[in-house]
PDB file of C-alpha atoms in Angstrom:
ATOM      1  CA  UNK A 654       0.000   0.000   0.000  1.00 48.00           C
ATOM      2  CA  UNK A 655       1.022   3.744   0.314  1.00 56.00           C
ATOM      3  CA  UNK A 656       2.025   3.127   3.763  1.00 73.00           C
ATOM      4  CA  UNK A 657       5.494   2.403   2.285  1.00 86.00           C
ATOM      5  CA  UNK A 658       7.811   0.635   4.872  1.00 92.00           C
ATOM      6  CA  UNK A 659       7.875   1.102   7.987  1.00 92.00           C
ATOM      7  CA  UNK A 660      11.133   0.265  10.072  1.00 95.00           C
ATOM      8  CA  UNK A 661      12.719   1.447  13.409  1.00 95.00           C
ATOM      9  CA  UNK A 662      16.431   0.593  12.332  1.00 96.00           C
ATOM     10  CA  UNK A 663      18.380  -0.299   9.293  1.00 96.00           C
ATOM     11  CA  UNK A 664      21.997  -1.381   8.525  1.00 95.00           C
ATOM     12  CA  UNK A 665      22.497  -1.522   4.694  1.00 94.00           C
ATOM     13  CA  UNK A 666      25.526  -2.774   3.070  1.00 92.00           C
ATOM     14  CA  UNK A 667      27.353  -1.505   0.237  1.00 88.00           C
ATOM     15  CA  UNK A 668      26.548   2.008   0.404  1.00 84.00           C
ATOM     16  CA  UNK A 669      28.852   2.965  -1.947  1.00 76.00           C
ATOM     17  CA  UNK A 670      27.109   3.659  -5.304  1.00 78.00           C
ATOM     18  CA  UNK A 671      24.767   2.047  -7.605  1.00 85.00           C
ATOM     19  CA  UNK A 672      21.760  -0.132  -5.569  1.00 91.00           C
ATOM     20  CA  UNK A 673      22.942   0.634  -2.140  1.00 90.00           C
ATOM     21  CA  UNK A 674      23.132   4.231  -2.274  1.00 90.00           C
ATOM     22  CA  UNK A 675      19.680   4.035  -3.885  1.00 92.00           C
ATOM     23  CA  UNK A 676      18.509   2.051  -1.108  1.00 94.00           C
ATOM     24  CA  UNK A 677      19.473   4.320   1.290  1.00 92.00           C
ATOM     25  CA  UNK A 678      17.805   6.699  -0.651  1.00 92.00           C
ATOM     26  CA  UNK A 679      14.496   5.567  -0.901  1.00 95.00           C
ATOM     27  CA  UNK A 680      14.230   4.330   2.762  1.00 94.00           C
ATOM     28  CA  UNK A 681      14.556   7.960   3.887  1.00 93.00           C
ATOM     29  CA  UNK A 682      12.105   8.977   1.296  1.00 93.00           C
ATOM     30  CA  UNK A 683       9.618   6.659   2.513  1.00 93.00           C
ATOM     31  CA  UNK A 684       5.900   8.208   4.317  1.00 93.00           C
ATOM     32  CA  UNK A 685       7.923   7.114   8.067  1.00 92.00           C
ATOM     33  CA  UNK A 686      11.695   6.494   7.426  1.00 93.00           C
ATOM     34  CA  UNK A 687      13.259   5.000   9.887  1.00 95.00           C
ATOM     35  CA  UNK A 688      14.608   6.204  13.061  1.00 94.00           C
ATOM     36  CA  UNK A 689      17.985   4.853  12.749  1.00 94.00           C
ATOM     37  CA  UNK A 690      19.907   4.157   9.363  1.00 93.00           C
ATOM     38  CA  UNK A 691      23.163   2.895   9.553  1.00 92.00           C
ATOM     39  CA  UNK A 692      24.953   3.061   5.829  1.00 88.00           C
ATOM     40  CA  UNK A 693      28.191   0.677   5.680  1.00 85.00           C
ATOM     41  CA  UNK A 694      29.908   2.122   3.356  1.00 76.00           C
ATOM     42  CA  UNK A 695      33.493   1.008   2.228  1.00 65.00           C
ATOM     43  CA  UNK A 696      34.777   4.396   1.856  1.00 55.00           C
ATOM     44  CA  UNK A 697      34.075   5.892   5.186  1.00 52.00           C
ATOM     45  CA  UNK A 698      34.542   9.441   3.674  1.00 51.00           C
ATOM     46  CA  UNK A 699      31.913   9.283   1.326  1.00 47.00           C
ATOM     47  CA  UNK A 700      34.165  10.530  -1.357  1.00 48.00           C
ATOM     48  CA  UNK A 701      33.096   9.264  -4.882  1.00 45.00           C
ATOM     49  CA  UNK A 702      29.884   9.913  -4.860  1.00 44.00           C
ATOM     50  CA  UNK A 703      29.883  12.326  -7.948  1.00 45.00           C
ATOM     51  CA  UNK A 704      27.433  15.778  -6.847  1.00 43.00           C
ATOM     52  CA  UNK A 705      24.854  13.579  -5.572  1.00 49.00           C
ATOM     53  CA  UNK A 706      23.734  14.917  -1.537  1.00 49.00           C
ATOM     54  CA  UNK A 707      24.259  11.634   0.225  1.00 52.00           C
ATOM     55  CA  UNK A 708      24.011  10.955   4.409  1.00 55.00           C
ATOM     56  CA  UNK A 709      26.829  10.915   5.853  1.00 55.00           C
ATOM     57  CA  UNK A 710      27.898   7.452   6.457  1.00 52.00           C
ATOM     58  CA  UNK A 711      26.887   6.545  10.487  1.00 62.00           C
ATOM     59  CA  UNK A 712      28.874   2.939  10.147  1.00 67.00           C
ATOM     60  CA  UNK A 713      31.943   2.972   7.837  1.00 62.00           C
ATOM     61  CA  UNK A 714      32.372  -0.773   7.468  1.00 68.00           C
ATOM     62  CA  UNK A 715      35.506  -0.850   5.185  1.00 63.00           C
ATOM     63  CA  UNK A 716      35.198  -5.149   4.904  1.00 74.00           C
ATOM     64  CA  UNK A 717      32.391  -6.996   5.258  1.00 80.00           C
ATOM     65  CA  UNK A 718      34.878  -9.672   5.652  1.00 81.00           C
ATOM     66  CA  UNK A 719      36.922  -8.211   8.484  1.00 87.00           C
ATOM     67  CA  UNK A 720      36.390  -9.499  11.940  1.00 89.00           C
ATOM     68  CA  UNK A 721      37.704  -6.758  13.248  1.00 90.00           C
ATOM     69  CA  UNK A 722      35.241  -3.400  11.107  1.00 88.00           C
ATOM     70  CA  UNK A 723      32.267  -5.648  11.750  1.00 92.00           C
ATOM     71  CA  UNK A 724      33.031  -5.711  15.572  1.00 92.00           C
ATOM     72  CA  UNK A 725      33.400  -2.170  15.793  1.00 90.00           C
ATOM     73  CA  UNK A 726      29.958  -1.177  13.423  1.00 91.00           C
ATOM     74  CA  UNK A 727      28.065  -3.673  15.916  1.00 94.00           C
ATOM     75  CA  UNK A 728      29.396  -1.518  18.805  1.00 93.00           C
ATOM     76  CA  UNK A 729      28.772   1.487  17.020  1.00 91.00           C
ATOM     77  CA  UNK A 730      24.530   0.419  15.778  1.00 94.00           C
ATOM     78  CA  UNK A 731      24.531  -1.061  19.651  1.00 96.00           C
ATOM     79  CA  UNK A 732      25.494   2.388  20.788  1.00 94.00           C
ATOM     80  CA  UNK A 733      22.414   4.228  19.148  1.00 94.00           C
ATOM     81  CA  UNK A 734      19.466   1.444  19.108  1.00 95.00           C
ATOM     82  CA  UNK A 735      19.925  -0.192  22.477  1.00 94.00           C
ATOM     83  CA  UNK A 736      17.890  -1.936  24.079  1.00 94.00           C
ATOM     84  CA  UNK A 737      15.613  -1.942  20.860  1.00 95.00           C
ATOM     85  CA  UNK A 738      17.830  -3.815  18.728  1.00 96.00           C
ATOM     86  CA  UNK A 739      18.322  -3.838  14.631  1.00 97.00           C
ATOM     87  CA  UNK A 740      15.352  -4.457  13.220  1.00 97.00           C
ATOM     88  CA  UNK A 741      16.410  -4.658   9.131  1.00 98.00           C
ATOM     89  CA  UNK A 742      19.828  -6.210   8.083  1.00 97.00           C
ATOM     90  CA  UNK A 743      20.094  -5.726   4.204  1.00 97.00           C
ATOM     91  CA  UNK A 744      23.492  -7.285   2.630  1.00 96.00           C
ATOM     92  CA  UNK A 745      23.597  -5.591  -0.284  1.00 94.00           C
ATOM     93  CA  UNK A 746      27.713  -5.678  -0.773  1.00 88.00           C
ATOM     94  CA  UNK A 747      28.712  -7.574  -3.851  1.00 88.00           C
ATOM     95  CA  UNK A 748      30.745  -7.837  -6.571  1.00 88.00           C
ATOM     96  CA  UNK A 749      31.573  -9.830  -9.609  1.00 87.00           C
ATOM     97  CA  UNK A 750      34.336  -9.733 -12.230  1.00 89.00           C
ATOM     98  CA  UNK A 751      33.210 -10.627 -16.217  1.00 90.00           C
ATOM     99  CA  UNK A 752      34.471 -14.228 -16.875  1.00 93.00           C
ATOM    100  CA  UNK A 753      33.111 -17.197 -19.371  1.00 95.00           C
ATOM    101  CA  UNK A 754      34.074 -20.992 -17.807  1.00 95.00           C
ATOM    102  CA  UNK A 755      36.895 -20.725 -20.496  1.00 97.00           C
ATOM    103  CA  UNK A 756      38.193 -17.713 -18.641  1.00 96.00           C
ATOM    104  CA  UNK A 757      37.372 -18.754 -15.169  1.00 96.00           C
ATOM    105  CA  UNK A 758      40.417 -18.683 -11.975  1.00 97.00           C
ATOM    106  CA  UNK A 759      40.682 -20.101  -9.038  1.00 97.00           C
ATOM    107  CA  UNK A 760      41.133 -15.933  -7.340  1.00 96.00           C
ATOM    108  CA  UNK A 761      37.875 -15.067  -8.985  1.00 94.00           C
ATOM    109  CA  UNK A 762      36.333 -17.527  -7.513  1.00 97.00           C
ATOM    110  CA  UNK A 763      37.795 -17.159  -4.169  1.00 96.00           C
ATOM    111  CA  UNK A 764      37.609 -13.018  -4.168  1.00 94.00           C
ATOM    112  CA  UNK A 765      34.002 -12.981  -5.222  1.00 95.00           C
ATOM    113  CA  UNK A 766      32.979 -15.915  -2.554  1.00 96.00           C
ATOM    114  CA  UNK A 767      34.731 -13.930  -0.280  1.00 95.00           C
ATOM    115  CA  UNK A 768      32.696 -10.766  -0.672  1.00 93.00           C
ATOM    116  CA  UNK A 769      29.537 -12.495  -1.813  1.00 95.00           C
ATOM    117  CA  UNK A 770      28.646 -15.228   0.686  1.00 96.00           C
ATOM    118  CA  UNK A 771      31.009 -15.214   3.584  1.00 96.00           C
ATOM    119  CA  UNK A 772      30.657 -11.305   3.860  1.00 94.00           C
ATOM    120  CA  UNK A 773      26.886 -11.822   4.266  1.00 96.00           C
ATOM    121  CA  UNK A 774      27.579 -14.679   6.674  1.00 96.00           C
ATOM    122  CA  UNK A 775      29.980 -12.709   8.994  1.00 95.00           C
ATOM    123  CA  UNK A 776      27.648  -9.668   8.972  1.00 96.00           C
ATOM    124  CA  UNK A 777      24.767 -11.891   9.778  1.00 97.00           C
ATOM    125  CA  UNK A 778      26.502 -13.873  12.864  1.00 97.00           C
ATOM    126  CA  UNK A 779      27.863 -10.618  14.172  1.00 96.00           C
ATOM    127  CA  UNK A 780      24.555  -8.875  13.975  1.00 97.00           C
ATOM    128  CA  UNK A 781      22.697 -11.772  15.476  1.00 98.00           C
ATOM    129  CA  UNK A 782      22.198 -10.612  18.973  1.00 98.00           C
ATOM    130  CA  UNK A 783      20.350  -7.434  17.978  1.00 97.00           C
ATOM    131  CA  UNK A 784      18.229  -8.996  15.403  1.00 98.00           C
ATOM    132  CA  UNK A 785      17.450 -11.213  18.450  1.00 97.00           C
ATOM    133  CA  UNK A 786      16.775  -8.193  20.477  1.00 96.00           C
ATOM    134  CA  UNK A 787      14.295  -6.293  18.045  1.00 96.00           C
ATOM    135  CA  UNK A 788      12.357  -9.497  17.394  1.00 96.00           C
ATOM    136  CA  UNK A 789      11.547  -9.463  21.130  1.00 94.00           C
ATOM    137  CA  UNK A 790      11.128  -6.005  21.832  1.00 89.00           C
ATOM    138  CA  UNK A 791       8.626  -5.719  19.260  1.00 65.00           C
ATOM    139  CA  UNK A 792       6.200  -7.991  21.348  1.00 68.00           C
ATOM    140  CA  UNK A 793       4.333  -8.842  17.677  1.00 68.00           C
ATOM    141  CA  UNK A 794       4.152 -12.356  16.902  1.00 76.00           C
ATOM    142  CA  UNK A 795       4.009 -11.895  12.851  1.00 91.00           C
ATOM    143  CA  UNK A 796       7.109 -12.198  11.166  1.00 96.00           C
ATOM    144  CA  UNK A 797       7.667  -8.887   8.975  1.00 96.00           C
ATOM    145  CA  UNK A 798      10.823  -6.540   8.125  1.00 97.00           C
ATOM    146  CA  UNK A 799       9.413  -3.727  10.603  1.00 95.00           C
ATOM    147  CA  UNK A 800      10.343  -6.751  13.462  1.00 95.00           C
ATOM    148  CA  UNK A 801      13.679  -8.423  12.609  1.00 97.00           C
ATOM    149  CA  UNK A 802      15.079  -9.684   9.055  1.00 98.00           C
ATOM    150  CA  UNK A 803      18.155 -10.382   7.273  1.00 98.00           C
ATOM    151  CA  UNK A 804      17.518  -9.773   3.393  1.00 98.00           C
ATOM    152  CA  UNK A 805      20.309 -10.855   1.114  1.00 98.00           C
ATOM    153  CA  UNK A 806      20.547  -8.943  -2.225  1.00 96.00           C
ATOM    154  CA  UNK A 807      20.862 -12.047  -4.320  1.00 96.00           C
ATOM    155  CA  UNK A 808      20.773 -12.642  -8.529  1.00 94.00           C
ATOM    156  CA  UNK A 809      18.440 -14.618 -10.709  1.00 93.00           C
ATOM    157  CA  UNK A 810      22.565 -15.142 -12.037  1.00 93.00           C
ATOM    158  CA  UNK A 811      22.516 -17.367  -9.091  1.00 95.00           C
ATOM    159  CA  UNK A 812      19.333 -19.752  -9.820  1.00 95.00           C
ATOM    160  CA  UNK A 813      20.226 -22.995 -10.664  1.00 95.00           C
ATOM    161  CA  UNK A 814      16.946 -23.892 -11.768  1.00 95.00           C
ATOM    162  CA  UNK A 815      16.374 -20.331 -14.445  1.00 91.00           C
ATOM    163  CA  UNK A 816      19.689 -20.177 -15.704  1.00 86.00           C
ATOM    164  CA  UNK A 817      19.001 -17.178 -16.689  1.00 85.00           C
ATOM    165  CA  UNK A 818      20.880 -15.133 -19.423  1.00 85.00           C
ATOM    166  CA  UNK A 819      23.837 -17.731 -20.257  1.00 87.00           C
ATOM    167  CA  UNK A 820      24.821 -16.632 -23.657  1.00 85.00           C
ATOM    168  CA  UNK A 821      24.872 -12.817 -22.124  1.00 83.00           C
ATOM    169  CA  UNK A 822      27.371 -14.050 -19.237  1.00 88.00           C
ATOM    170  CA  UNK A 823      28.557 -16.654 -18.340  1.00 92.00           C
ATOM    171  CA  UNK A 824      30.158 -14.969 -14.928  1.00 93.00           C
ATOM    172  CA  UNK A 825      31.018 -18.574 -13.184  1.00 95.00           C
ATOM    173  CA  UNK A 826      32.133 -16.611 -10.133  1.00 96.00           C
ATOM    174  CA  UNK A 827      29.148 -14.636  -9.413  1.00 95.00           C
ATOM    175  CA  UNK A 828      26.821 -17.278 -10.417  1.00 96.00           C
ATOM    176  CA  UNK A 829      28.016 -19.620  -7.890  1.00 97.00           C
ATOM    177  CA  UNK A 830      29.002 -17.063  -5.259  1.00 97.00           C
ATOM    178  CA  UNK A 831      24.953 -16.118  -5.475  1.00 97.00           C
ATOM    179  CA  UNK A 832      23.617 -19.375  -5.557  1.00 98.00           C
ATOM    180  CA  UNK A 833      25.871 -20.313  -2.586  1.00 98.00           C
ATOM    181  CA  UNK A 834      24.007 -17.209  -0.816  1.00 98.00           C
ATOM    182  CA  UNK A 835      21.129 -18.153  -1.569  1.00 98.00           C
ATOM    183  CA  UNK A 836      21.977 -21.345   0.343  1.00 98.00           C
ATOM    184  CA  UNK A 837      23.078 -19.298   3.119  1.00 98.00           C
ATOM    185  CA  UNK A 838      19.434 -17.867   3.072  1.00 98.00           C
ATOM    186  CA  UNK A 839      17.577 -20.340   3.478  1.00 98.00           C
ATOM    187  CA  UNK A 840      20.612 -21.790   6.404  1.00 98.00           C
ATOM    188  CA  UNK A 841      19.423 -18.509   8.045  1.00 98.00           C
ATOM    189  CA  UNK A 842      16.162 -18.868   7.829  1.00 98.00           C
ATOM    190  CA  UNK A 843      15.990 -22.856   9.392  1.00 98.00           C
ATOM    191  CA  UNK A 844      18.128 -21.541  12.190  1.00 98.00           C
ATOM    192  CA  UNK A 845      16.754 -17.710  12.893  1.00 97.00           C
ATOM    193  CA  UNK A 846      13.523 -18.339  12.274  1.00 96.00           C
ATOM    194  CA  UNK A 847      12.282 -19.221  15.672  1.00 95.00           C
ATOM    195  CA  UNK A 848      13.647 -16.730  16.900  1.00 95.00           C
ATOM    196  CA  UNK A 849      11.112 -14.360  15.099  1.00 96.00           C
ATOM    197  CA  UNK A 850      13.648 -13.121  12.164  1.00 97.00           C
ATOM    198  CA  UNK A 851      12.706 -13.167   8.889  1.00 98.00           C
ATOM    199  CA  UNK A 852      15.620 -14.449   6.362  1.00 98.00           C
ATOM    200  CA  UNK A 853      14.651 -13.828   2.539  1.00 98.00           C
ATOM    201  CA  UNK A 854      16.677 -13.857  -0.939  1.00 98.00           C
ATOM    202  CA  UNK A 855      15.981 -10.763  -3.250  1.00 98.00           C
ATOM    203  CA  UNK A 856      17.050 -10.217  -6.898  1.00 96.00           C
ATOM    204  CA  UNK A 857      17.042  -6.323  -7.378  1.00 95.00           C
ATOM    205  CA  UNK A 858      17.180  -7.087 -10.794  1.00 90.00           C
ATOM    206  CA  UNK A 859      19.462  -4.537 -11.449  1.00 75.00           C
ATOM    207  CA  UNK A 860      23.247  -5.468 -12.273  1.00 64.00           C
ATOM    208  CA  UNK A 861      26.221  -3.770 -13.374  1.00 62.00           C
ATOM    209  CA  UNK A 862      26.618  -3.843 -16.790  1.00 60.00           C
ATOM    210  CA  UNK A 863      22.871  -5.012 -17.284  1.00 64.00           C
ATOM    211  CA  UNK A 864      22.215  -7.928 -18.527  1.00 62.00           C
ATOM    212  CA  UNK A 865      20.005  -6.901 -21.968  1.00 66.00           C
ATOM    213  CA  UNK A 866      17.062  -4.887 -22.610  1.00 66.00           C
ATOM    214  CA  UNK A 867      13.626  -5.170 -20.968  1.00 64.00           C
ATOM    215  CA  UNK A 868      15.301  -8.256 -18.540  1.00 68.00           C
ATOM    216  CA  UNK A 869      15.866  -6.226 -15.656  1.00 73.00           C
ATOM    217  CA  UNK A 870      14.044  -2.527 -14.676  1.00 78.00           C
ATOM    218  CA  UNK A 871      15.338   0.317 -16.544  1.00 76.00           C
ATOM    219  CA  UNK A 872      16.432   2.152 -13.231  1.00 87.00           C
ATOM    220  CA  UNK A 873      18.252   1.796  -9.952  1.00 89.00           C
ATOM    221  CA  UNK A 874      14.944   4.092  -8.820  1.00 91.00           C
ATOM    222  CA  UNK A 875      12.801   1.625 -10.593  1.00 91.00           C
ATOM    223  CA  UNK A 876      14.521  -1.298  -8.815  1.00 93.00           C
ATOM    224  CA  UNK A 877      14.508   0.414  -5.153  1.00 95.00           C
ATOM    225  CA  UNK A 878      10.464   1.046  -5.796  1.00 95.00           C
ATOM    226  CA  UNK A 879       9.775  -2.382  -6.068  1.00 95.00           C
ATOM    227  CA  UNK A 880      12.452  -4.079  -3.615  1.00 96.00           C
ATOM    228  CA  UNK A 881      11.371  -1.354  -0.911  1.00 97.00           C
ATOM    229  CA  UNK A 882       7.298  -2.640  -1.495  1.00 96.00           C
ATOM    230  CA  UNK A 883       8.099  -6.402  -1.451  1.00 97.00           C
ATOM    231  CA  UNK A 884       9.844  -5.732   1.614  1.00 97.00           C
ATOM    232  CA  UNK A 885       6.871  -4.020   3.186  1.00 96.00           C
ATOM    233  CA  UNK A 886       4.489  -7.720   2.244  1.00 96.00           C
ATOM    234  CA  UNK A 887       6.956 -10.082   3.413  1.00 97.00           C
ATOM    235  CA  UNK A 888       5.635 -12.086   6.187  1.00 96.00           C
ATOM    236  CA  UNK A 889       6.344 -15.518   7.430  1.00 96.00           C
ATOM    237  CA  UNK A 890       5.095 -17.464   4.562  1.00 97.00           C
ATOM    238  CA  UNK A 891       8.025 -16.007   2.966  1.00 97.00           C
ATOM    239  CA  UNK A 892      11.090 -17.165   5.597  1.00 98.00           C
ATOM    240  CA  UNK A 893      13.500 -18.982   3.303  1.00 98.00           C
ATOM    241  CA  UNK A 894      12.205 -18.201  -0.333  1.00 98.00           C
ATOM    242  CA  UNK A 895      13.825 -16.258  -2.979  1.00 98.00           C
ATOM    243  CA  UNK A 896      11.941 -13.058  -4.615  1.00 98.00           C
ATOM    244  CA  UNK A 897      12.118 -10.663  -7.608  1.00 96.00           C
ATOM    245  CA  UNK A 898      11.881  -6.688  -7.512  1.00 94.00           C
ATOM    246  CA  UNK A 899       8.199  -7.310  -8.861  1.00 94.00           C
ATOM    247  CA  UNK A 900       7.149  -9.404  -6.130  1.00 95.00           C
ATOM    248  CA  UNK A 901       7.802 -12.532  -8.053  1.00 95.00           C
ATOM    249  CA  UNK A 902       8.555 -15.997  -6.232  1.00 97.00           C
ATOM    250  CA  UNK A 903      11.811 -17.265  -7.618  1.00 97.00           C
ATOM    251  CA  UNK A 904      12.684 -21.047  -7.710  1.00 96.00           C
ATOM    252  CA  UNK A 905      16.081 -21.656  -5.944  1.00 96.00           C
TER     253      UNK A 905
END
C-alpha cells in the first residue's frame, strides 16, 4: 500500500554507489523512514559519490569480511538502538568480475565468494544478537521486516533452476558465489527463524553492466520502488524463499 515501509532501524551494506546508495535513498524517502539508518559504506569518507547529496555514512564498514570493522559497526549500531535492537539487516555488498568458464580462476572464484557469501555470513553472525533483540522487543508475533530480518541482495545469475541469461554471461564466479548465498538464506532462515527473524533472498534485478534490454528494470529508482514494497508484504510465509523486484517468487 502507500504506507510504504515502515522500520525502526536499518543497517544496509554496500553504500557505496549504484543499488545501495539508492537504497538508502528511498528508505529515507519513505511516508515514516526509519529512526535509525546505519549506511556501511566502504569508503568511510563518502568521497566518490559524484554531486549527488548523500548521508553521511553513520557505520563505515571498510570489509564486510573483516572481523575486526564488523566488531566495531556492531558496537557502534549497539550504541544508538539499544535496548531496541536492529530491526532490518540488508546485505547488499557484492561484486563480480566478467568471466566465461573458459576464462574462469581459481582468485575469482575465491575473491568474489569472499565478498559475496562469507561477507553476508559474517555480517549476519555478528549482527545476530540485535536482530534477536528487536524481534523481542517488538512484542508482535508476525514475522515482517518492521520486526527483525536479514535480506540478502541475491541474482536470478545465481538460480540454478532459471539459468538465466547464459549466452549474455557466463560470470562462473558470481553465479556460484549467489547461488551459494542463496543457500546461506535459506541456512538462516531454518536456524533464525524461531527466533522471530525473517531471512529472505531478493534479486534487485538490477546489475552492473545489465544484462540486456527489458530483462531487468530500466532504473536503480525503478529497482529500489519495487524491492522497498516487497519488503513491506513479506511475512512468514516467505522465511527462506527467494523473490524478484516485482514481487515474483523465484525457484532456488
Amino acid at each position: 500500500g502507500m504506507e510504504g515501509l515502515s522500520v525502526g532501524s536499518v543497517l544496509l551494506t554496500g553504500c557505496d554507489g549504484g543499488l545501495g546508495l539508492g537504497l538508502l535513498k528511498g528508505l529515507l524517502e519513505q511516508p515514516s523512514p526509519p529512526r535509525h539508518l546505519f549506511a556501511a559504506c566502504l569508503d568511510p569518507q563518502g568521497k566518490g559519490h559524484g554531486h549527488q547529496p548523500v548521508p553521511k555514512p553513520s557505520c563505515p564498514l571498510a570489509d564486510v569480511t573483516d572481523p575486526n570493522s564488523i566488531k566495531a559497526a556492531v558496537g557502534k549500531v549497539r550504541e544508538k538502538v539499544g535496548s531496541a535492537g536492529l530491526n532490518l539487516l540488508v546485505n547488499n555488498t557484492s561484486t563480480t568480475r566478467r568471466s566465461t568458464l573458459a576464462t574462469e580462476t581459481a582468485e575469482n572464484m575465491s575473491l568474489v565468494y569472499t565478498t559475496n557469501t562469507i561477507g553476508p555470513l559474517q555480517i549476519s553472525q555478528a549482527f545476530l544478537p540485535l536482530l534477536k533483540e528487536a524481534a523481542e522487543a517488538e512484542g508482535q508475533r508476525e514475522m515482517s521486516c518492521s520486526r527483525a530480518a536479514i535480506i540478502n541482495i541475491s541474482s536470478i545469475l545465481g538460480s540454478i533452476e532459471v539459468a538465466e541469461a547464459w549466452e549474455e554471461r557466463q560470470d562462473i564466479c558470481y553465479r556460484c558465489s549467489k547461488a551459494a548465498l542463496n543457500m546461506l538464506t535459506k541456512c538462516l532462515a531454518l536456524e533464525y527463524g524461531s527466533s522471530g527473524i525473517l531471512c529472505v533472498s531478493v534479486d534487485p534485478g538490477h546489475v552492473t553492466p545489465p544484462l540486456e534490454p527489458g530483462m531487468g528494470p530500466v532504473t536503480v529508482e525503478e529497482s529500489v520502488r519495487g524491492v522497498l514494497q516487497l519488503l513491506a508484504q513479506l511475512s512468514a510465509t516467505s522465511n527462506g524463499t527467494f523473490w524478484d523486484w516485482k514481487g515474483q517468487r523465484l525457484p532456488w
